[in-house]
Amino acid sequence: VYVSDKPGNHDPELLKKLVFKDGSVPRASQSGVPTRDCLFSNVGEDGVTALKVFNWNSYKNRDLGKVVGSGVIAAFNVQGVMWDFERRKNHVQDPSKPILPVDATIRPRDVESFNNGENAAKGPFIAYGCQSRTFRVLDTLDSEISLKLGHREWDIFTIAPINQKYGLSFAPIGLGDMLNPSGAIVATNSLISAHDGDEKGSGQDSDLPTRIKVEIWSRGSGRFLAYSSNCPSKVIVHTESEPETPNELSFDYDTKKGMLGFPLPEEKNEPHKIVIVWDTTRLLQ
């Protein structure tokens, strides 16, 4: 990570949100690129446009054997400052002129990977803003979140496709206190029956297993966030090398938002394996 602060002017709390405790960085998979709606705008001088940059976090879906991921959209109010190519430094346009807030919209369509290719998606999506703590379901590519950013204000959104199966909707967000939450995710599995030989329900829901689970492999420690349409029955974490010693975690669940949160402990030289389990009898209530 390149930090442009002058020596002695660093913000340690902000830097902690950029790196894991071992110093490694949950970097996005691609280079940041301006979104289409601001590409030909003068985000430093026109007084109305926010700078928006998108990126992508790749991770593997192990049971499908394919690379999936989530989008990242960052929005900044950088009005009043432009790069001076002759002096090779930032130039403040007019220090005496007040810089007004700018409006920005966050849409899944801003992430080019959602528009075409193997990761194309139509929705729904879950959006999480690491600065504003916004947590909202976006039904389509063009659903939007509106922001008003004051001078030098910013926010970074994780946009994750929601997976739907067995009447359950789920999407992992990642470490909610990091600037790039889903950069911590290494791999996932799809929603599946909790056991291959799981008993079936009865009546019209006879094809529904009695328990459903999803598995996520994640780096780092701290509060892990996910979207779930229903409250799970338990959350378990362990490592691949110690599968016989699972640790059941406490968790909290916001029924209105569908926000699931739980604390990941310190890593033990390998990613955590998280198992989230739902009792389908609760899904039918």
CSV table of C-alpha atoms in Angstrom, one decimal:
chain,number,residue,atom,x,y,z
A,1,VAL,CA,0.0,0.0,0.0
A,2,TYR,CA,1.3,3.4,-1.0
A,3,VAL,CA,0.6,6.1,1.7
A,4,SER,CA,1.1,9.7,0.8
A,5,ASP,CA,0.9,11.2,4.3
A,6,LYS,CA,3.8,13.2,5.5
A,7,PRO,CA,5.9,11.5,8.2
A,8,GLY,CA,4.3,11.9,11.5
A,9,ASN,CA,0.9,12.7,10.0
A,10,HIS,CA,-0.3,9.1,9.6
A,11,ASP,CA,-3.7,7.9,10.9
A,12,PRO,CA,-2.9,4.5,12.6
A,13,GLU,CA,-6.6,3.6,13.0
A,14,LEU,CA,-7.2,4.2,9.3
A,15,LEU,CA,-4.1,2.2,8.3
A,16,LYS,CA,-5.3,-0.8,10.4
A,17,LYS,CA,-8.3,-1.0,8.1
A,18,LEU,CA,-6.0,-1.5,5.1
A,19,VAL,CA,-3.9,-4.4,6.3
A,20,PHE,CA,-4.2,-7.7,8.2
A,21,LYS,CA,-2.3,-8.0,11.5
A,22,ASP,CA,0.5,-9.9,9.8
A,23,GLY,CA,1.1,-6.9,7.5
A,24,SER,CA,-0.4,-8.5,4.4
A,25,VAL,CA,-3.0,-6.5,2.4
A,26,PRO,CA,-6.5,-7.6,1.3
A,27,ARG,CA,-6.0,-6.1,-2.2
A,28,ALA,CA,-8.7,-6.1,-4.9
A,29,SER,CA,-8.0,-8.4,-7.8
A,30,GLN,CA,-7.8,-5.7,-10.5
A,31,SER,CA,-6.7,-2.1,-11.0
A,32,GLY,CA,-9.1,0.6,-9.9
A,33,VAL,CA,-10.9,2.2,-12.9
A,34,PRO,CA,-13.2,5.2,-13.0
A,35,THR,CA,-16.9,4.4,-13.5
A,36,ARG,CA,-18.6,5.2,-16.8
A,37,ASP,CA,-20.7,8.0,-15.3
A,38,CYS,CA,-17.7,10.1,-14.2
A,39,LEU,CA,-15.1,9.1,-16.8
A,40,PHE,CA,-15.4,12.3,-18.9
A,41,SER,CA,-16.3,14.6,-16.1
A,42,ASN,CA,-13.9,17.1,-14.4
A,43,VAL,CA,-14.2,15.7,-10.9
A,44,GLY,CA,-11.8,18.4,-9.5
A,45,GLU,CA,-13.3,21.5,-11.0
A,46,ASP,CA,-17.0,21.2,-12.1
A,47,GLY,CA,-18.3,21.5,-8.6
A,48,VAL,CA,-20.9,18.7,-9.0
A,49,THR,CA,-19.3,15.4,-9.8
A,50,ALA,CA,-17.9,12.8,-7.4
A,51,LEU,CA,-15.0,10.7,-8.4
A,52,LYS,CA,-16.1,7.0,-8.5
A,53,VAL,CA,-13.7,4.1,-9.0
A,54,PHE,CA,-14.7,0.4,-9.3
A,55,ASN,CA,-12.8,-2.8,-8.7
A,56,TRP,CA,-13.4,-6.5,-8.2
A,57,ASN,CA,-12.5,-9.1,-5.6
A,58,SER,CA,-12.1,-12.6,-6.9
A,59,TYR,CA,-12.5,-15.8,-4.9
A,60,LYS,CA,-13.2,-19.4,-5.8
A,61,ASN,CA,-16.5,-21.2,-5.5
A,62,ARG,CA,-15.1,-24.7,-4.6
A,63,ASP,CA,-18.1,-26.9,-5.4
A,64,LEU,CA,-18.7,-25.2,-8.8
A,65,GLY,CA,-15.0,-25.1,-9.6
A,66,LYS,CA,-15.2,-21.5,-10.9
A,67,VAL,CA,-14.0,-18.1,-9.9
A,68,VAL,CA,-16.7,-15.8,-8.6
A,69,GLY,CA,-16.4,-12.6,-6.5
A,70,SER,CA,-17.9,-9.2,-5.5
A,71,GLY,CA,-17.6,-5.7,-6.7
A,72,VAL,CA,-16.1,-2.6,-5.0
A,73,ILE,CA,-17.2,1.0,-5.7
A,74,ALA,CA,-15.4,3.9,-4.0
A,75,ALA,CA,-16.8,7.5,-4.2
A,76,PHE,CA,-14.8,10.6,-3.3
A,77,ASN,CA,-15.4,14.4,-3.2
A,78,VAL,CA,-12.1,15.7,-4.6
A,79,GLN,CA,-13.5,19.0,-5.9
A,80,GLY,CA,-11.2,22.0,-5.7
A,81,VAL,CA,-8.0,20.2,-6.3
A,82,MET,CA,-6.3,19.3,-9.6
A,83,TRP,CA,-3.0,17.8,-10.5
A,84,ASP,CA,-0.6,20.5,-11.9
A,85,PHE,CA,1.5,18.7,-14.6
A,86,GLU,CA,4.0,21.5,-14.8
A,87,ARG,CA,4.6,21.8,-11.1
A,88,ARG,CA,4.0,18.1,-10.6
A,89,LYS,CA,1.9,18.6,-7.5
A,90,ASN,CA,-1.7,19.0,-6.5
A,91,HIS,CA,-3.0,22.5,-7.0
A,92,VAL,CA,-5.8,24.0,-4.9
A,93,GLN,CA,-8.0,25.9,-7.4
A,94,ASP,CA,-9.3,28.8,-5.2
A,95,PRO,CA,-8.7,28.5,-1.5
A,96,SER,CA,-11.2,31.3,-0.8
A,97,LYS,CA,-14.1,29.6,-2.6
A,98,PRO,CA,-16.2,27.2,-0.5
A,99,ILE,CA,-16.4,23.7,-1.8
A,100,LEU,CA,-19.9,22.3,-1.7
A,101,PRO,CA,-21.1,18.8,-1.2
A,102,VAL,CA,-21.5,16.6,-4.3
A,103,ASP,CA,-24.1,13.9,-5.0
A,104,ALA,CA,-23.1,10.4,-5.9
A,105,THR,CA,-25.1,7.3,-6.8
A,106,ILE,CA,-23.9,3.7,-6.2
A,107,ARG,CA,-25.2,1.1,-8.6
A,108,PRO,CA,-24.2,-2.5,-9.2
A,109,ARG,CA,-24.0,-1.6,-12.9
A,110,ASP,CA,-21.0,0.6,-12.1
A,111,VAL,CA,-19.0,-2.7,-11.7
A,112,GLU,CA,-18.3,-3.8,-15.3
A,113,SER,CA,-17.9,-7.5,-14.3
A,114,PHE,CA,-21.6,-7.6,-13.5
A,115,ASN,CA,-22.6,-6.4,-17.0
A,116,ASN,CA,-21.0,-9.2,-19.0
A,117,GLY,CA,-18.7,-12.2,-18.9
A,118,GLU,CA,-18.8,-15.2,-16.5
A,119,ASN,CA,-19.7,-13.1,-13.5
A,120,ALA,CA,-22.6,-11.2,-15.2
A,121,ALA,CA,-25.5,-10.9,-12.8
A,122,LYS,CA,-28.9,-9.3,-12.9
A,123,GLY,CA,-29.6,-9.1,-9.1
A,124,PRO,CA,-30.4,-9.1,-6.4
A,125,PHE,CA,-27.3,-7.7,-4.7
A,126,ILE,CA,-26.3,-6.7,-1.2
A,127,ALA,CA,-24.5,-3.3,-0.8
A,128,TYR,CA,-22.4,-2.5,2.3
A,129,GLY,CA,-20.7,0.9,2.8
A,130,CYS,CA,-17.7,0.7,5.1
A,131,GLN,CA,-17.8,4.4,6.0
A,132,SER,CA,-21.5,5.0,6.3
A,133,ARG,CA,-22.4,1.5,7.4
A,134,THR,CA,-25.1,1.4,4.8
A,135,PHE,CA,-26.5,-2.2,4.4
A,136,ARG,CA,-29.1,-2.5,1.7
A,137,VAL,CA,-30.5,-5.0,-0.8
A,138,LEU,CA,-30.4,-3.7,-4.4
A,139,ASP,CA,-32.9,-5.7,-6.6
A,140,THR,CA,-31.4,-4.9,-10.0
A,141,LEU,CA,-28.3,-3.7,-11.8
A,142,ASP,CA,-29.8,-0.2,-11.9
A,143,SER,CA,-31.0,0.0,-8.3
A,144,GLU,CA,-29.1,2.7,-6.5
A,145,ILE,CA,-27.9,4.2,-3.3
A,146,SER,CA,-27.7,8.0,-3.2
A,147,LEU,CA,-24.9,9.7,-1.3
A,148,LYS,CA,-24.1,13.3,-0.4
A,149,LEU,CA,-20.4,13.8,0.1
A,150,GLY,CA,-18.9,16.9,1.7
A,151,HIS,CA,-15.4,18.1,0.8
A,152,ARG,CA,-12.9,15.3,1.1
A,153,GLU,CA,-15.6,12.9,2.3
A,154,TRP,CA,-15.7,9.4,0.8
A,155,ASP,CA,-17.2,5.9,1.1
A,156,ILE,CA,-16.3,2.5,-0.2
A,157,PHE,CA,-19.1,-0.1,-1.1
A,158,THR,CA,-18.9,-3.8,-1.4
A,159,ILE,CA,-21.5,-5.1,-3.9
A,160,ALA,CA,-22.1,-8.8,-3.6
A,161,PRO,CA,-24.5,-11.0,-5.7
A,162,ILE,CA,-27.1,-12.7,-3.5
A,163,ASN,CA,-27.4,-16.5,-3.9
A,164,GLN,CA,-30.8,-18.0,-3.7
A,165,LYS,CA,-31.7,-21.7,-3.0
A,166,TYR,CA,-34.1,-23.7,-0.9
A,167,GLY,CA,-36.0,-20.5,-0.3
A,168,LEU,CA,-33.0,-18.9,1.4
A,169,SER,CA,-31.0,-15.9,0.2
A,170,PHE,CA,-27.4,-15.4,1.2
A,171,ALA,CA,-24.3,-13.4,0.4
A,172,PRO,CA,-20.9,-13.0,2.2
A,173,ILE,CA,-19.6,-9.4,2.7
A,174,GLY,CA,-16.3,-10.1,4.6
A,175,LEU,CA,-14.6,-8.2,7.4
A,176,GLY,CA,-16.8,-5.3,8.0
A,177,ASP,CA,-14.2,-3.1,9.7
A,178,MET,CA,-11.8,-3.3,6.7
A,179,LEU,CA,-11.9,-0.8,3.8
A,180,ASN,CA,-12.1,-3.8,1.4
A,181,PRO,CA,-14.2,-6.3,3.4
A,182,SER,CA,-14.5,-9.0,0.7
A,183,GLY,CA,-10.8,-8.9,0.0
A,184,ALA,CA,-10.5,-11.2,3.0
A,185,ILE,CA,-12.6,-13.9,1.4
A,186,VAL,CA,-10.5,-16.8,-0.1
A,187,ALA,CA,-13.2,-19.2,-1.3
A,188,THR,CA,-16.9,-20.1,-0.8
A,189,ASN,CA,-19.2,-23.0,-1.4
A,190,SER,CA,-22.8,-22.8,-2.6
A,191,LEU,CA,-25.8,-23.3,-0.3
A,192,ILE,CA,-26.1,-27.1,0.1
A,193,SER,CA,-27.7,-29.7,2.4
A,194,ALA,CA,-25.8,-29.8,5.7
A,195,HIS,CA,-25.2,-33.6,5.2
A,196,ASP,CA,-25.3,-35.7,2.0
A,197,GLY,CA,-27.6,-38.1,3.8
A,198,ASP,CA,-29.7,-35.4,5.4
A,199,GLU,CA,-33.3,-36.4,6.1
A,200,LYS,CA,-36.0,-34.8,4.0
A,201,GLY,CA,-38.9,-32.8,5.2
A,202,SER,CA,-42.5,-33.9,4.7
A,203,GLY,CA,-45.5,-32.9,2.6
A,204,GLN,CA,-45.1,-30.2,-0.1
A,205,ASP,CA,-41.6,-29.4,1.1
A,206,SER,CA,-40.3,-33.0,0.9
A,207,ASP,CA,-37.4,-31.9,-1.3
A,208,LEU,CA,-36.2,-29.5,1.3
A,209,PRO,CA,-33.3,-30.9,3.5
A,210,THR,CA,-33.8,-30.4,7.2
A,211,ARG,CA,-30.6,-28.4,7.4
A,212,ILE,CA,-28.8,-26.1,4.9
A,213,LYS,CA,-25.2,-24.8,5.2
A,214,VAL,CA,-22.7,-22.6,3.4
A,215,GLU,CA,-19.0,-22.7,3.8
A,216,ILE,CA,-16.6,-19.7,3.5
A,217,TRP,CA,-12.9,-19.5,3.8
A,218,SER,CA,-11.6,-16.1,5.1
A,219,ARG,CA,-8.4,-14.4,6.1
A,220,GLY,CA,-8.0,-12.1,9.0
A,221,SER,CA,-9.8,-11.5,12.3
A,222,GLY,CA,-12.6,-9.2,13.4
A,223,ARG,CA,-16.3,-8.8,12.7
A,224,PHE,CA,-17.4,-10.8,9.7
A,225,LEU,CA,-20.6,-9.6,7.9
A,226,ALA,CA,-23.0,-11.4,5.6
A,227,TYR,CA,-26.5,-11.0,4.2
A,228,SER,CA,-29.0,-13.7,5.1
A,229,SER,CA,-32.8,-13.7,4.5
A,230,ASN,CA,-33.2,-15.9,7.6
A,231,CYS,CA,-31.5,-16.2,10.9
A,232,PRO,CA,-29.1,-19.2,11.0
A,233,SER,CA,-29.2,-21.8,13.8
A,234,LYS,CA,-25.4,-21.7,14.3
A,235,VAL,CA,-22.1,-20.4,13.0
A,236,ILE,CA,-19.0,-22.6,13.3
A,237,VAL,CA,-15.3,-21.8,12.6
A,238,HIS,CA,-12.2,-24.0,12.4
A,239,THR,CA,-9.2,-24.6,10.2
A,240,GLU,CA,-8.6,-27.2,7.5
A,241,SER,CA,-5.8,-28.7,9.5
A,242,GLU,CA,-7.9,-29.0,12.7
A,243,PRO,CA,-11.4,-29.9,11.4
A,244,GLU,CA,-12.1,-32.0,14.6
A,245,THR,CA,-11.9,-28.9,16.8
A,246,PRO,CA,-14.7,-26.6,15.6
A,247,ASN,CA,-15.5,-23.5,17.6
A,248,GLU,CA,-19.2,-22.4,17.7
A,249,LEU,CA,-19.4,-18.6,17.5
A,250,SER,CA,-21.9,-16.2,19.0
A,251,PHE,CA,-23.6,-14.1,16.3
A,252,ASP,CA,-26.1,-11.3,16.0
A,253,TYR,CA,-28.8,-11.0,13.3
A,254,ASP,CA,-30.8,-7.9,12.3
A,255,THR,CA,-34.2,-9.2,11.1
A,256,LYS,CA,-35.1,-6.0,9.2
A,257,LYS,CA,-31.9,-5.7,7.3
A,258,GLY,CA,-30.9,-9.3,7.1
A,259,MET,CA,-27.5,-8.5,8.4
A,260,LEU,CA,-25.6,-11.3,10.0
A,261,GLY,CA,-22.5,-10.6,12.1
A,262,PHE,CA,-20.0,-12.7,14.1
A,263,PRO,CA,-16.4,-12.3,15.5
A,264,LEU,CA,-13.6,-14.2,13.7
A,265,PRO,CA,-10.7,-15.1,16.1
A,266,GLU,CA,-7.1,-14.7,15.3
A,267,GLU,CA,-5.8,-16.7,12.3
A,268,LYS,CA,-3.6,-19.8,12.9
A,269,ASN,CA,-1.3,-19.6,9.8
A,270,GLU,CA,-4.1,-20.5,7.5
A,271,PRO,CA,-7.6,-19.1,6.5
A,272,HIS,CA,-10.6,-19.8,8.7
A,273,LYS,CA,-13.2,-22.2,7.5
A,274,ILE,CA,-16.6,-20.7,8.4
A,275,VAL,CA,-19.7,-23.0,8.4
A,276,ILE,CA,-23.1,-21.3,8.7
A,277,VAL,CA,-26.1,-23.6,9.3
A,278,TRP,CA,-29.8,-23.0,9.0
A,279,ASP,CA,-32.6,-25.2,10.3
A,280,THR,CA,-35.2,-25.4,7.5
A,281,THR,CA,-38.0,-25.8,10.0
A,282,ARG,CA,-37.4,-22.2,10.9
A,283,LEU,CA,-37.5,-21.1,7.2
A,284,LEU,CA,-41.0,-22.5,6.9
A,285,GLN,CA,-42.4,-20.6,9.9
